[in-house]
XYZ file of C-alpha atoms in Angstrom:
300
model
C -10.263 4.240 12.045
C -10.507 2.025 8.735
C -9.286 -1.470 9.814
C -7.842 -4.324 7.553
C -9.298 -6.948 9.466
C -10.280 -9.605 6.793
C -6.931 -11.384 6.610
C -6.478 -14.990 7.063
C -2.911 -15.098 6.213
C -1.830 -12.469 8.059
C -2.064 -11.355 11.525
C -0.385 -9.050 14.118
C 0.054 -11.280 17.380
C 1.434 -8.940 19.697
C 3.514 -5.558 19.842
C 5.714 -3.719 22.446
C 8.987 -2.424 23.110
C 9.318 -0.976 19.656
C 8.288 -4.198 17.848
C 5.525 -5.947 16.486
C 4.949 -9.829 16.373
C 3.451 -11.036 13.338
C 2.362 -14.171 11.341
C 2.751 -14.315 7.669
C 1.276 -17.377 6.582
C 2.772 -20.352 8.780
C 5.995 -17.810 9.440
C 6.525 -15.825 12.516
C 8.413 -12.562 12.169
C 9.456 -9.828 14.519
C 10.033 -6.477 13.131
C 10.396 -2.860 14.406
C 7.449 -0.378 14.370
C 8.066 3.145 15.415
C 4.550 3.569 16.465
C 5.129 0.951 19.310
C 6.331 3.427 22.001
C 4.765 1.118 24.768
C 6.073 -1.519 26.926
C 3.773 -4.399 27.935
C 3.989 -7.900 29.022
C 4.820 -10.486 26.369
C 2.032 -13.251 26.546
C 2.086 -14.884 23.240
C 3.784 -18.090 22.975
C 5.093 -17.253 19.429
C 7.318 -14.853 21.000
C 9.784 -17.715 21.385
C 8.948 -19.272 17.883
C 10.594 -16.716 15.596
C 11.367 -17.463 12.088
C 13.074 -14.173 11.428
C 13.786 -11.155 13.561
C 14.735 -7.723 11.999
C 17.176 -5.793 14.292
C 17.395 -2.030 14.324
C 20.726 -0.298 14.100
C 21.551 2.663 16.491
C 23.303 3.969 13.402
C 20.166 3.456 11.021
C 18.860 0.495 9.171
C 19.407 -2.857 10.305
C 19.553 -6.525 9.388
C 17.784 -9.646 9.529
C 18.539 -12.668 11.899
C 16.794 -15.831 10.307
C 15.475 -18.997 12.083
C 14.455 -21.489 9.485
C 12.819 -18.982 7.085
C 12.368 -19.940 3.376
C 14.204 -17.080 0.827
C 10.692 -16.568 -0.504
C 6.913 -17.921 0.147
C 3.449 -16.897 -0.609
C 0.377 -15.590 1.055
C -3.059 -15.009 -0.082
C -5.683 -12.233 0.444
C -9.571 -12.528 -0.657
C -11.097 -9.773 -1.731
C -14.997 -9.367 -1.159
C -16.592 -11.990 -3.317
C -20.433 -11.226 -2.979
C -21.254 -10.634 -6.550
C -17.929 -11.300 -8.064
C -17.283 -13.472 -11.356
C -13.999 -14.759 -11.803
C -10.995 -14.625 -9.325
C -10.868 -12.781 -6.129
C -7.751 -14.103 -4.677
C -4.790 -11.875 -4.578
C -1.648 -13.820 -4.229
C 1.720 -12.409 -2.806
C 5.144 -13.381 -3.257
C 7.001 -12.472 0.077
C 10.735 -12.242 0.833
C 12.513 -10.194 3.407
C 14.746 -7.733 2.332
C 16.517 -4.258 3.191
C 15.036 -2.284 5.850
C 12.691 -4.870 7.422
C 10.322 -5.120 4.538
C 8.648 -8.201 3.204
C 6.953 -7.090 0.109
C 3.606 -5.748 1.083
C 1.980 -3.607 3.829
C -0.834 -5.698 5.030
C -3.101 -2.700 6.403
C -3.382 -1.607 2.913
C -6.011 -4.726 2.441
C -8.544 -2.110 3.684
C -7.706 0.110 0.683
C -7.791 -3.152 -1.770
C -11.077 -3.839 -0.601
C -12.272 -0.311 -1.281
C -10.711 -0.179 -4.925
C -12.268 -3.562 -5.776
C -15.804 -2.933 -4.536
C -16.017 0.496 -6.091
C -14.568 -0.298 -9.457
C -16.591 -3.345 -9.595
C -19.898 -1.484 -8.676
C -19.136 1.349 -11.326
C -18.729 -1.200 -14.039
C -21.528 -3.155 -13.151
C -23.690 -0.128 -13.253
C -22.925 0.926 -16.803
C -20.105 -1.427 -18.072
C -18.010 1.400 -18.779
C -14.304 1.617 -19.378
C -12.416 2.349 -15.987
C -8.500 3.807 -16.384
C -6.708 3.559 -12.917
C -3.263 5.240 -12.080
C -1.187 3.736 -9.219
C 1.568 5.944 -8.309
C 4.514 4.915 -6.222
C 3.011 1.401 -6.585
C 5.613 -0.704 -5.169
C 4.819 -4.530 -5.411
C 1.319 -3.756 -6.634
C -1.140 -4.644 -4.197
C -3.529 -1.712 -5.493
C -2.751 -2.614 -8.917
C -4.053 -6.280 -8.670
C -6.906 -4.942 -6.723
C -8.009 -2.817 -9.583
C -7.425 -5.018 -12.258
C -9.295 -7.973 -10.472
C -12.152 -5.647 -10.668
C -11.756 -5.040 -14.611
C -9.770 -1.646 -14.718
C -6.941 -0.961 -17.185
C -4.097 -0.078 -15.050
C -0.973 2.311 -15.130
C 1.558 1.108 -12.770
C 4.386 3.672 -11.967
C 7.121 3.032 -9.488
C 10.664 4.387 -9.684
C 12.237 1.219 -8.834
C 12.861 -1.554 -11.335
C 13.136 -4.077 -8.816
C 9.862 -3.230 -7.281
C 8.114 -3.143 -10.498
C 9.471 -6.548 -11.274
C 8.164 -7.841 -7.857
C 4.659 -6.472 -8.584
C 4.755 -8.314 -12.067
C 5.524 -11.512 -9.972
C 2.351 -10.931 -8.020
C 0.127 -10.113 -10.768
C 0.883 -13.222 -12.309
C 0.800 -15.299 -9.274
C -3.021 -13.907 -9.104
C -3.811 -14.872 -12.525
C -3.223 -11.379 -14.243
C -0.514 -11.980 -16.451
C -2.867 -11.051 -19.551
C -4.561 -8.536 -17.523
C -4.469 -4.622 -19.076
C -1.659 -3.367 -17.261
C 0.951 -0.904 -18.032
C 4.133 -1.483 -15.968
C 6.114 1.984 -16.043
C 9.446 2.488 -14.263
C 9.380 6.605 -13.920
C 9.406 9.454 -11.617
C 5.831 9.878 -10.550
C 5.762 13.622 -10.816
C 7.270 13.926 -14.101
C 4.963 10.913 -15.448
C 2.031 13.163 -14.212
C 3.372 16.087 -15.763
C 3.852 14.436 -19.411
C 0.108 12.995 -18.714
C -1.389 16.644 -18.273
C 0.433 17.477 -21.693
C -1.075 14.548 -23.322
C -4.489 15.145 -22.164
C -4.704 11.720 -20.286
C -7.222 11.085 -17.745
C -7.971 8.725 -15.326
C -11.080 7.659 -13.496
C -9.197 6.095 -10.730
C -6.012 7.744 -9.039
C -4.336 5.781 -6.198
C -1.273 7.072 -4.552
C 0.990 5.516 -1.704
C 4.167 7.952 -1.702
C 6.895 7.212 0.886
C 8.290 9.736 3.378
C 11.337 10.112 1.500
C 12.547 8.768 -1.685
C 14.259 8.853 -5.133
C 13.322 8.669 -8.837
C 15.262 6.601 -11.407
C 17.653 9.331 -12.148
C 18.160 10.341 -8.493
C 15.020 12.885 -8.205
C 14.337 13.737 -4.748
C 10.807 13.076 -2.977
C 10.130 14.562 0.394
C 6.507 14.067 1.537
C 6.415 17.617 3.275
C 7.952 19.458 0.120
C 6.261 17.534 -2.735
C 2.785 16.128 -1.816
C 0.979 19.345 -2.264
C 2.567 19.674 -5.660
C 1.580 16.274 -6.789
C -1.977 16.547 -5.472
C -2.508 19.698 -7.618
C -0.669 18.062 -10.646
C -3.223 14.534 -10.388
C -6.024 16.966 -9.790
C -5.669 17.864 -13.417
C -5.715 14.321 -14.987
C -8.620 13.147 -12.941
C -11.611 12.352 -15.221
C -14.788 14.274 -14.949
C -16.434 10.807 -14.414
C -13.799 10.048 -11.610
C -14.952 7.457 -8.898
C -11.728 7.042 -6.769
C -8.957 9.484 -5.512
C -7.034 7.947 -2.810
C -3.634 8.786 -0.737
C -2.236 6.937 1.904
C 0.317 8.461 4.290
C 2.620 6.794 6.587
C 4.657 10.254 7.468
C 4.736 10.509 11.401
C 3.442 13.913 12.639
C 1.187 14.581 9.595
C -2.477 14.669 10.744
C -4.913 12.979 8.149
C -6.853 16.137 8.502
C -3.799 17.621 6.378
C -4.759 15.454 3.440
C -8.368 16.570 3.908
C -7.230 20.056 3.554
C -5.247 19.640 0.556
C -7.789 17.757 -1.493
C -10.517 20.163 -0.399
C -8.122 22.890 -2.200
C -7.452 21.227 -5.393
C -9.690 18.144 -6.280
C -12.738 19.282 -4.566
C -12.519 22.693 -6.092
C -12.157 21.371 -9.516
C -14.394 18.272 -9.266
C -16.612 18.732 -6.259
C -17.277 15.857 -4.217
C -16.405 15.203 -0.716
C -13.153 13.504 1.082
C -12.814 11.660 4.150
C -9.344 10.945 6.236
C -8.997 8.426 8.749
C -6.143 6.640 10.632
C -5.569 3.019 9.322
C -4.870 0.165 11.739
C -4.628 -3.694 12.023
C -6.096 -5.366 15.003
C -3.585 -7.121 17.514
C -4.546 -10.698 18.524
C -3.465 -10.814 21.982
C -4.740 -7.399 23.334
C -7.846 -6.859 21.136
C -6.521 -3.380 20.581
C -5.461 -1.769 17.306
C -2.092 -0.778 16.111
C -2.000 2.384 13.812
C -0.445 2.223 10.623
C -0.431 5.686 8.800
C -3.706 7.288 7.324
C -5.894 7.185 4.308
C -7.599 9.906 2.542
C -10.492 9.141 -0.043
C -12.473 11.480 -2.375
C -15.591 10.629 -3.606
C -17.511 12.422 -6.376
């Protein structure tokens, strides 16, 4: 399992009865988590010190209940800094919004480390230009990590609001002038156009949702569309590519499914190898690991 275990400003304190208790900076939030199907004793004192609680509704969705929580606050994440010149501190602007989210998925810190270190290493060896494509880019965690490592990044997401939020995170992280293209687009249609243009990328990162819609109502469903997207993106992966990474949250799909699809597409056209693992967060009070989806990483 891949662990996001380097956080200082975030931690899972405990989890039981379908919910996880988290610390985001100095604020304590309680949010639902479909992976938490167990019922165990609540031992943490923070259970009684909540700043915010997202209540799920039996009819779907839910709503926040707040107890002294600001509308917006910041946390930082330090990327691996050995041998790094310049900033290594990612700063995220958090705010609770619809369907329980706060603006980042903290387990993705393990992938940010990987992206940052791999790009840094490649640029240190021959100082070449690295073009990175981040699809379903959300609020830009992977975009910030790639840009901090020196890549030229194309950030693509269907949501205008999420793209604006990602720009705020880049600015807060000192990347206001970094070479980042911000595009509001349907990811499949964008990749199809890049194929026709002949554009290639050394880094391709994808974090698709289980379900979603493009800016013009285009329907995305993981089980129906992910293999098509992998086939398409393999065509814009450069011959000197260094990263092809897919993250997946869809319940019921094994990490081995990603392995199989990448082996049938990317490896057939570019060689290399792929490994897929669950990704998780350590739980402070139990010493156990909370699973948070899976990640596949192709390497040349």
